[in-house]
Structure formats: structure tokens, C-alpha cells
mmCIF file with all atom_site columns, C-alpha atoms in Angstrom:
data_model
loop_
_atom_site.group_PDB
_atom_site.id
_atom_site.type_symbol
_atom_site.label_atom_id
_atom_site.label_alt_id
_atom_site.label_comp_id
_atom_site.label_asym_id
_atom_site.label_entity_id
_atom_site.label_seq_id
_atom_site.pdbx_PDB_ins_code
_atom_site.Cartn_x
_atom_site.Cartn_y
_atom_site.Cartn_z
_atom_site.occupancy
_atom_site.B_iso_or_equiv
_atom_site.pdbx_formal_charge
_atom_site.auth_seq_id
_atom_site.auth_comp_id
_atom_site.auth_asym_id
_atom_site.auth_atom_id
_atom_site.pdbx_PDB_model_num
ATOM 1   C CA . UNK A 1 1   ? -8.702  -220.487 -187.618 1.00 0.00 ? 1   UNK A CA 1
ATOM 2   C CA . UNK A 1 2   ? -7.235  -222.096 -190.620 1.00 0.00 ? 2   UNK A CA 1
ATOM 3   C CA . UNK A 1 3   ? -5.076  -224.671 -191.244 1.00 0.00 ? 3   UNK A CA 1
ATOM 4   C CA . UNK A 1 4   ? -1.805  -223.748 -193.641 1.00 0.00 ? 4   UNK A CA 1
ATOM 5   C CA . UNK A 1 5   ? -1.783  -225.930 -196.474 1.00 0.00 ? 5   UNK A CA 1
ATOM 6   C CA . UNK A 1 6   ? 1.391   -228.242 -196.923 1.00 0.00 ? 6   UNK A CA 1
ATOM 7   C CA . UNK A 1 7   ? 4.646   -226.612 -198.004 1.00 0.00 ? 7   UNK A CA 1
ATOM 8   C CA . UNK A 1 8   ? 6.502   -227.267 -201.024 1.00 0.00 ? 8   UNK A CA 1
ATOM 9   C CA . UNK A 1 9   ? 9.488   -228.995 -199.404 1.00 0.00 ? 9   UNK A CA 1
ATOM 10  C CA . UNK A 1 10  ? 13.056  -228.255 -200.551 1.00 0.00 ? 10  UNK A CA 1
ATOM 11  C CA . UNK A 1 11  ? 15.784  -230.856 -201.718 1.00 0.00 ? 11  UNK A CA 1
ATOM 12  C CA . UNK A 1 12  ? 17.144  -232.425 -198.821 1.00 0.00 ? 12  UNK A CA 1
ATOM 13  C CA . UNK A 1 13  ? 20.779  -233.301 -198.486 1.00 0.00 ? 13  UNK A CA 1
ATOM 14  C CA . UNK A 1 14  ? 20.999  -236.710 -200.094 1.00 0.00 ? 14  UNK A CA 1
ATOM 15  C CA . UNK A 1 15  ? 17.821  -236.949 -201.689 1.00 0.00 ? 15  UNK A CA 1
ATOM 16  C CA . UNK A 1 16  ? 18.138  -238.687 -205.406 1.00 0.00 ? 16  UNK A CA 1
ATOM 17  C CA . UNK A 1 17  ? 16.430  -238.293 -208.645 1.00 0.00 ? 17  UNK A CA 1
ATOM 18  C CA . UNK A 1 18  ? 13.920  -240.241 -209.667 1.00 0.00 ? 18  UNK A CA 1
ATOM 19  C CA . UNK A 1 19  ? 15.416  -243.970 -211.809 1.00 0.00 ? 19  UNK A CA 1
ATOM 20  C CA . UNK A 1 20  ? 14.762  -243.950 -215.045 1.00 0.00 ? 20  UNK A CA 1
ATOM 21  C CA . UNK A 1 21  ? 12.258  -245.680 -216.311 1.00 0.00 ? 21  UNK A CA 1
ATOM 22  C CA . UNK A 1 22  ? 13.329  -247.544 -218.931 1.00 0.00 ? 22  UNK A CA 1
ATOM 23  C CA . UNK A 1 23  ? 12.689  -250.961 -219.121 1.00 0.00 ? 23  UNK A CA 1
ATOM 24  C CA . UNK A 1 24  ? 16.146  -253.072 -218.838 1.00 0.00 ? 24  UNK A CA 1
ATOM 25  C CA . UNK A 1 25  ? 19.922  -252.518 -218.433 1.00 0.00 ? 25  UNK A CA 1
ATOM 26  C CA . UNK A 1 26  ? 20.963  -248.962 -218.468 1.00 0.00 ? 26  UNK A CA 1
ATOM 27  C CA . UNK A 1 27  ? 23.107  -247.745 -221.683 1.00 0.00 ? 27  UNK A CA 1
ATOM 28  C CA . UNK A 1 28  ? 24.251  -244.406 -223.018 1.00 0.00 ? 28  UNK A CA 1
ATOM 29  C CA . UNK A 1 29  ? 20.917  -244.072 -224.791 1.00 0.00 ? 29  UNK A CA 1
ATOM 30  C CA . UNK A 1 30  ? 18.509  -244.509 -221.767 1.00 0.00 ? 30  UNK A CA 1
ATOM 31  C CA . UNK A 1 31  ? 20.184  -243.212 -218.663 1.00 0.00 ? 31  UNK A CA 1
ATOM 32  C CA . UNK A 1 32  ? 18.553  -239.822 -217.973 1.00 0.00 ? 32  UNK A CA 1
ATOM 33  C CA . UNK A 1 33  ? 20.037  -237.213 -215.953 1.00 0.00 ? 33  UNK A CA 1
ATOM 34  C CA . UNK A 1 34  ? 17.838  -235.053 -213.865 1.00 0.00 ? 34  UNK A CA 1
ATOM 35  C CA . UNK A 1 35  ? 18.111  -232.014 -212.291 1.00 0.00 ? 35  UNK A CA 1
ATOM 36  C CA . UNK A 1 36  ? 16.058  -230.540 -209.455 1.00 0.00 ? 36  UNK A CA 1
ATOM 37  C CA . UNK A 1 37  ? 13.185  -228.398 -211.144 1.00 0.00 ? 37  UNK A CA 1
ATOM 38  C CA . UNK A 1 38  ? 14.591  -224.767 -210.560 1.00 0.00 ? 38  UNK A CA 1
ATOM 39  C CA . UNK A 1 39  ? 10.758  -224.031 -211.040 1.00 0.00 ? 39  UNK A CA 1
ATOM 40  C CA . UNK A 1 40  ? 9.751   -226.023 -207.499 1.00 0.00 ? 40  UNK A CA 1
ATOM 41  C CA . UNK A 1 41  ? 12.736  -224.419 -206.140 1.00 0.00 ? 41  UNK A CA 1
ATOM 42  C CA . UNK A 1 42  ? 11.439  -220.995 -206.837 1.00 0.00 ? 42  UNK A CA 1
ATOM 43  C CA . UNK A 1 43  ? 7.675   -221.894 -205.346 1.00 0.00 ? 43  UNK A CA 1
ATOM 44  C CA . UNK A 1 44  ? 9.350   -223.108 -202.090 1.00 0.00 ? 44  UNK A CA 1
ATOM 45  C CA . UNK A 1 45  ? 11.438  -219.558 -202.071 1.00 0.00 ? 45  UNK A CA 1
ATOM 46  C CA . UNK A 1 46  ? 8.103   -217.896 -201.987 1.00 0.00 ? 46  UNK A CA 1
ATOM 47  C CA . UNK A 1 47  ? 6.790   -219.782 -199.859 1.00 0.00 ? 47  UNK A CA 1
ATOM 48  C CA . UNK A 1 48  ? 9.744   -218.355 -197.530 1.00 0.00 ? 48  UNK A CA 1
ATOM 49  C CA . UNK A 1 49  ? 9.663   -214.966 -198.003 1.00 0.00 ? 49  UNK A CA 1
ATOM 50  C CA . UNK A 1 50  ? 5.331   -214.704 -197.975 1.00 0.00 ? 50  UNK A CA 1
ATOM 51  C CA . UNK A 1 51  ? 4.756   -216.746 -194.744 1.00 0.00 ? 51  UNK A CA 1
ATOM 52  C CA . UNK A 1 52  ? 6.748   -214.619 -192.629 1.00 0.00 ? 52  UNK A CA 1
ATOM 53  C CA . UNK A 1 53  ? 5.143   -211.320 -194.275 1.00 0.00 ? 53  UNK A CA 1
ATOM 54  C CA . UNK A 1 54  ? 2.242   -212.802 -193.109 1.00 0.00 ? 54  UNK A CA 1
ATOM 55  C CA . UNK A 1 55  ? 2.374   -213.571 -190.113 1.00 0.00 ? 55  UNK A CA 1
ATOM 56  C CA . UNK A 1 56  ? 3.737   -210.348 -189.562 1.00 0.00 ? 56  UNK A CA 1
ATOM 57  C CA . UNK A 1 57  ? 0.186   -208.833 -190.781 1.00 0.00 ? 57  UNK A CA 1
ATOM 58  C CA . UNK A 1 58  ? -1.728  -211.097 -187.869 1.00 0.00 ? 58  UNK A CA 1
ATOM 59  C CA . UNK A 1 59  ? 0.704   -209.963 -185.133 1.00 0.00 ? 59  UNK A CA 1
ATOM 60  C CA . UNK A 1 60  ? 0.494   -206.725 -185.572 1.00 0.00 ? 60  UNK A CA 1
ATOM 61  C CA . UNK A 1 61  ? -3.131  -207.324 -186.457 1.00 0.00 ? 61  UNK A CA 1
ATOM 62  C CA . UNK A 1 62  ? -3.859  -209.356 -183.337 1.00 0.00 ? 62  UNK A CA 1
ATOM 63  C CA . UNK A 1 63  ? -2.032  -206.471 -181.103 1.00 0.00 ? 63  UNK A CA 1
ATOM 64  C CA . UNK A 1 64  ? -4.199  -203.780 -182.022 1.00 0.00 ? 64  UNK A CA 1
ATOM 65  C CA . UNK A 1 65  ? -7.327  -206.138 -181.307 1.00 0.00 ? 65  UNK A CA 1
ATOM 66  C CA . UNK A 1 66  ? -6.175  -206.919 -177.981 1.00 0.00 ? 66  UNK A CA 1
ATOM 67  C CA . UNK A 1 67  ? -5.392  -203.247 -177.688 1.00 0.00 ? 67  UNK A CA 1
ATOM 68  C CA . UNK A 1 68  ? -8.618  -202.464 -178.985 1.00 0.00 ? 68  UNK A CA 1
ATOM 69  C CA . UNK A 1 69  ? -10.828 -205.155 -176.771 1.00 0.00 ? 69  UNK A CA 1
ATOM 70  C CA . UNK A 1 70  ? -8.518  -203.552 -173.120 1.00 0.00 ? 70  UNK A CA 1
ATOM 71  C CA . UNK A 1 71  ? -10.801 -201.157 -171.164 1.00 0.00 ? 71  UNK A CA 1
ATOM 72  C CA . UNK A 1 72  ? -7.383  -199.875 -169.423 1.00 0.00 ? 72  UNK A CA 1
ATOM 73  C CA . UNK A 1 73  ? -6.347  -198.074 -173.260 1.00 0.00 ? 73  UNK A CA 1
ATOM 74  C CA . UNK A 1 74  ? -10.143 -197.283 -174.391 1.00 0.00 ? 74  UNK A CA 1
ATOM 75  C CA . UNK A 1 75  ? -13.661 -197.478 -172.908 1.00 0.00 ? 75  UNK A CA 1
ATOM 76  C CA . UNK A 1 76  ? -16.085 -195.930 -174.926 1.00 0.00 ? 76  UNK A CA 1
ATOM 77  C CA . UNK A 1 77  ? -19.332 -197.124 -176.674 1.00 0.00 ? 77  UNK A CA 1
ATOM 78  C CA . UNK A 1 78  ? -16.969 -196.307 -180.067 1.00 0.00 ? 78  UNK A CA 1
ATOM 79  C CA . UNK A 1 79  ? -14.183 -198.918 -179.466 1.00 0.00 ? 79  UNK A CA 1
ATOM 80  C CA . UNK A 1 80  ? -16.955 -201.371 -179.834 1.00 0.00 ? 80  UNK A CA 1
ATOM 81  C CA . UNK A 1 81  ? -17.282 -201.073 -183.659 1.00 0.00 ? 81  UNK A CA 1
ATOM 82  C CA . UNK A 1 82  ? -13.360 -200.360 -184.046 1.00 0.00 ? 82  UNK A CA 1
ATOM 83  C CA . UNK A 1 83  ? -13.372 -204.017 -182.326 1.00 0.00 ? 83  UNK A CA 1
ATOM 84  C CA . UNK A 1 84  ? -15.566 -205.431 -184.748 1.00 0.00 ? 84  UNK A CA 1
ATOM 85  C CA . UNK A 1 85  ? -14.119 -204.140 -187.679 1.00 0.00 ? 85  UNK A CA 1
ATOM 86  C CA . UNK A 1 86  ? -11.063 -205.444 -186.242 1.00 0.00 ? 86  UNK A CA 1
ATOM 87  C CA . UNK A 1 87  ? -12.478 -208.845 -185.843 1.00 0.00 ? 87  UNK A CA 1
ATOM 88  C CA . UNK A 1 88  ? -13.453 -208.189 -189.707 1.00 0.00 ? 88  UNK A CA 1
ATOM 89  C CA . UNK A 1 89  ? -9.929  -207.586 -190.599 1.00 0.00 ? 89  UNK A CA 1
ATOM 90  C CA . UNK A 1 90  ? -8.655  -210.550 -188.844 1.00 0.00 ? 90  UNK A CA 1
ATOM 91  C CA . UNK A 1 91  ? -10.973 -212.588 -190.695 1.00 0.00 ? 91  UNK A CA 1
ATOM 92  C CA . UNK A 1 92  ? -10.501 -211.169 -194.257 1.00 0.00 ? 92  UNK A CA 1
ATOM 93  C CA . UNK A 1 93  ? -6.434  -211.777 -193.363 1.00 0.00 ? 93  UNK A CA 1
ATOM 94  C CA . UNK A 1 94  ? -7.086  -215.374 -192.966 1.00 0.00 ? 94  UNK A CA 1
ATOM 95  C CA . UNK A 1 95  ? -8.801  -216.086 -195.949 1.00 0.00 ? 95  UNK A CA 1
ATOM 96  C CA . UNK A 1 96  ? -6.408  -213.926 -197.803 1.00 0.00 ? 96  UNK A CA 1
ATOM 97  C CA . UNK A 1 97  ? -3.386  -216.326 -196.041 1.00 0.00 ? 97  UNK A CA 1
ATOM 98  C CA . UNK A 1 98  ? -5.298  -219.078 -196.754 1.00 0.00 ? 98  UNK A CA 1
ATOM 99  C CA . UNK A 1 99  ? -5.752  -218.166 -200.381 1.00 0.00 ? 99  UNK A CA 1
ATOM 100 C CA . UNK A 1 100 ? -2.110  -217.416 -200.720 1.00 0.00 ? 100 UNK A CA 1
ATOM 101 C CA . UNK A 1 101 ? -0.561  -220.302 -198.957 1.00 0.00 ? 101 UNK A CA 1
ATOM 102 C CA . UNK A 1 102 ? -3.153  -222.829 -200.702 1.00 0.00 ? 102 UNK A CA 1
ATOM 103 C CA . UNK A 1 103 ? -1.928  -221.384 -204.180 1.00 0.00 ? 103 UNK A CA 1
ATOM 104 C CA . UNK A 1 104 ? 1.321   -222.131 -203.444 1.00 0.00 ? 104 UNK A CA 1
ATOM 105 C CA . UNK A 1 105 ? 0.761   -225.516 -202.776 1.00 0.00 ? 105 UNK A CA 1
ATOM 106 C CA . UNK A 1 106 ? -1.733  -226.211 -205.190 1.00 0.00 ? 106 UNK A CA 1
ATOM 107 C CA . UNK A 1 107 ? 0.958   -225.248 -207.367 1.00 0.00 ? 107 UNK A CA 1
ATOM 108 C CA . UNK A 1 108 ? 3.678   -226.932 -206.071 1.00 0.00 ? 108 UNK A CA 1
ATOM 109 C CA . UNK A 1 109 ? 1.494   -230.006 -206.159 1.00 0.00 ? 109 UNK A CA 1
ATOM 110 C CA . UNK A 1 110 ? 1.348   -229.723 -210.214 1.00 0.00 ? 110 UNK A CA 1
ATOM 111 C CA . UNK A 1 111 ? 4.742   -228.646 -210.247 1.00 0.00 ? 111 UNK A CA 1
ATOM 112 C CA . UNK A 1 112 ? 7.450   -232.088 -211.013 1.00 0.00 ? 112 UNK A CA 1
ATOM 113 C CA . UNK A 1 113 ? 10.540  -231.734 -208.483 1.00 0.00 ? 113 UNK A CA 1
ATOM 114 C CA . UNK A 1 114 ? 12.441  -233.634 -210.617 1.00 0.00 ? 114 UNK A CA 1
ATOM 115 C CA . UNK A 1 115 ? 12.831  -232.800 -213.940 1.00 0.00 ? 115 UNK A CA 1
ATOM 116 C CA . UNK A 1 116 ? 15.237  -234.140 -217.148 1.00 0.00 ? 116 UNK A CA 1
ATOM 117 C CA . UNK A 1 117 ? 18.077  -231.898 -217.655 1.00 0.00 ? 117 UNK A CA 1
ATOM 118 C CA . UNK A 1 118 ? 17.624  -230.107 -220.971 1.00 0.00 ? 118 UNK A CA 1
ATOM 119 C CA . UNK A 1 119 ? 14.659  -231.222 -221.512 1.00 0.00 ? 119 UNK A CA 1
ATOM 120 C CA . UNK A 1 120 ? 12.384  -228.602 -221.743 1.00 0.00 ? 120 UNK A CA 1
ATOM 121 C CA . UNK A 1 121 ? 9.891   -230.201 -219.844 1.00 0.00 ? 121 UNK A CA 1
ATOM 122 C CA . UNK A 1 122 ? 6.418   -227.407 -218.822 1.00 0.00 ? 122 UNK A CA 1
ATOM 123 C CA . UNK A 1 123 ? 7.057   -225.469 -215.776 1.00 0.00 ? 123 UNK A CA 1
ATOM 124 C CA . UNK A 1 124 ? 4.879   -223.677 -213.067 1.00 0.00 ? 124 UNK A CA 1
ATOM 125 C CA . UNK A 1 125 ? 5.177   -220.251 -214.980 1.00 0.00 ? 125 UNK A CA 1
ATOM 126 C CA . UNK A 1 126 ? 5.801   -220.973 -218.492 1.00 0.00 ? 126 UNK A CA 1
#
């Protein structure tokens, strides 16, 4: 079993940007406005919408497996490999969630939350 990776986390109510840092009293010229980077907004809306896909996959997954391994629904010498090829697919599904979710975060990770507002700054899929 594998552990999901942390999730980008959304803007909370009340969170801040980032103070500027420039060095002394704040004037016209060196107060930065920020905006939260629609870019980490849009990682943490995939996040959303692929984790529950996901899990999906493994419950219905996990239901034909348990189907599969009951000698009340089939007991044949045959059900043994469909239960190991199961067991396969369970596997491969994990790595492939794994690989997904870890993306995602890896991403996220390299992505600033905070960005300056017209600045033009790189994004995650520039």
C-alpha cells in the first residue's frame, strides 16, 4: 500500500500574500501586489477531480477481487489465475495512483502560490 503524496492546498479564507521584500518603508514604487497563482489553483483542481476517479478504479477494483477470492460466487481451479491477475491489476493501479498523485505534488511543490500581479512570472504549464 502506498502512501498519497501531500496535496497542493488551496487558499484558505484569510490567508495573506507574501510582504514584500524590499528593504525599508513601503512607497508607491516598492509595494507589490500579489495575486494567488491561478496556475497552483488549477493543480489543486486536478488534484480534485483525479483522486476521486481513482479511488473509484480501486473500489470497483477491490470488489471484483473479493468477488473473485469468495468460493460461494466461483470455485474452480480457473478463478485462481483470474485472482492473480487481479492482484496484478491492483498493483499496477497503485503505482499508476502513485505516479499520478506524486506528479501533482511534485508539481505543485515547484509551482509559487503567490505570485506578483502582472508580472509574468513562469508557471506550471507555460
Amino acid at each position: 500500500m502506498f502512501v498519497d503524496p501531500p496535496a497542493p492546498q488551496p487558499m484558505q479564507p484569510g490567508e495573506t500574500p507574501p510582504v514584500s521584500s524590499g528593504g525599508g518603508l513601503p512607497s508607491s514604487d516598492t509595494t507589490t501586489s500579489w495575486e494567488f497563482n491561478p496556475d497552483y489553483q488549477r493543480l489543486v483542481m486536478m488534484w480534485r477531480q483525479v483522486l476521486p476517479e481513482l479511488d473509484r478504479l480501486a473500489a470497483s477494483l477491490d470488489k471484483a477481487y473479493r468477488l473473485a477470492r469468495s468460493r460461494d460466487v466461483w470455485d474452480a481451479p480457473v478463478s485462481g489465475r483470474y485472482v492473480e491477475d487481479m492482484t496484478e491489476w491492483r498493483t499496477r493501479l497503485g503505482l499508476y495512483r502513485q505516479a499520478i498523485l506524486t506528479s501533482i505534488s511534485d508539481q505543485a511543490a515547484d509551482t509559487p502560490r503567490w505570485i506578483p500581479a502582472g508580472a509574468g512570472a513562469p508557471h506550471a504549464f507555460s
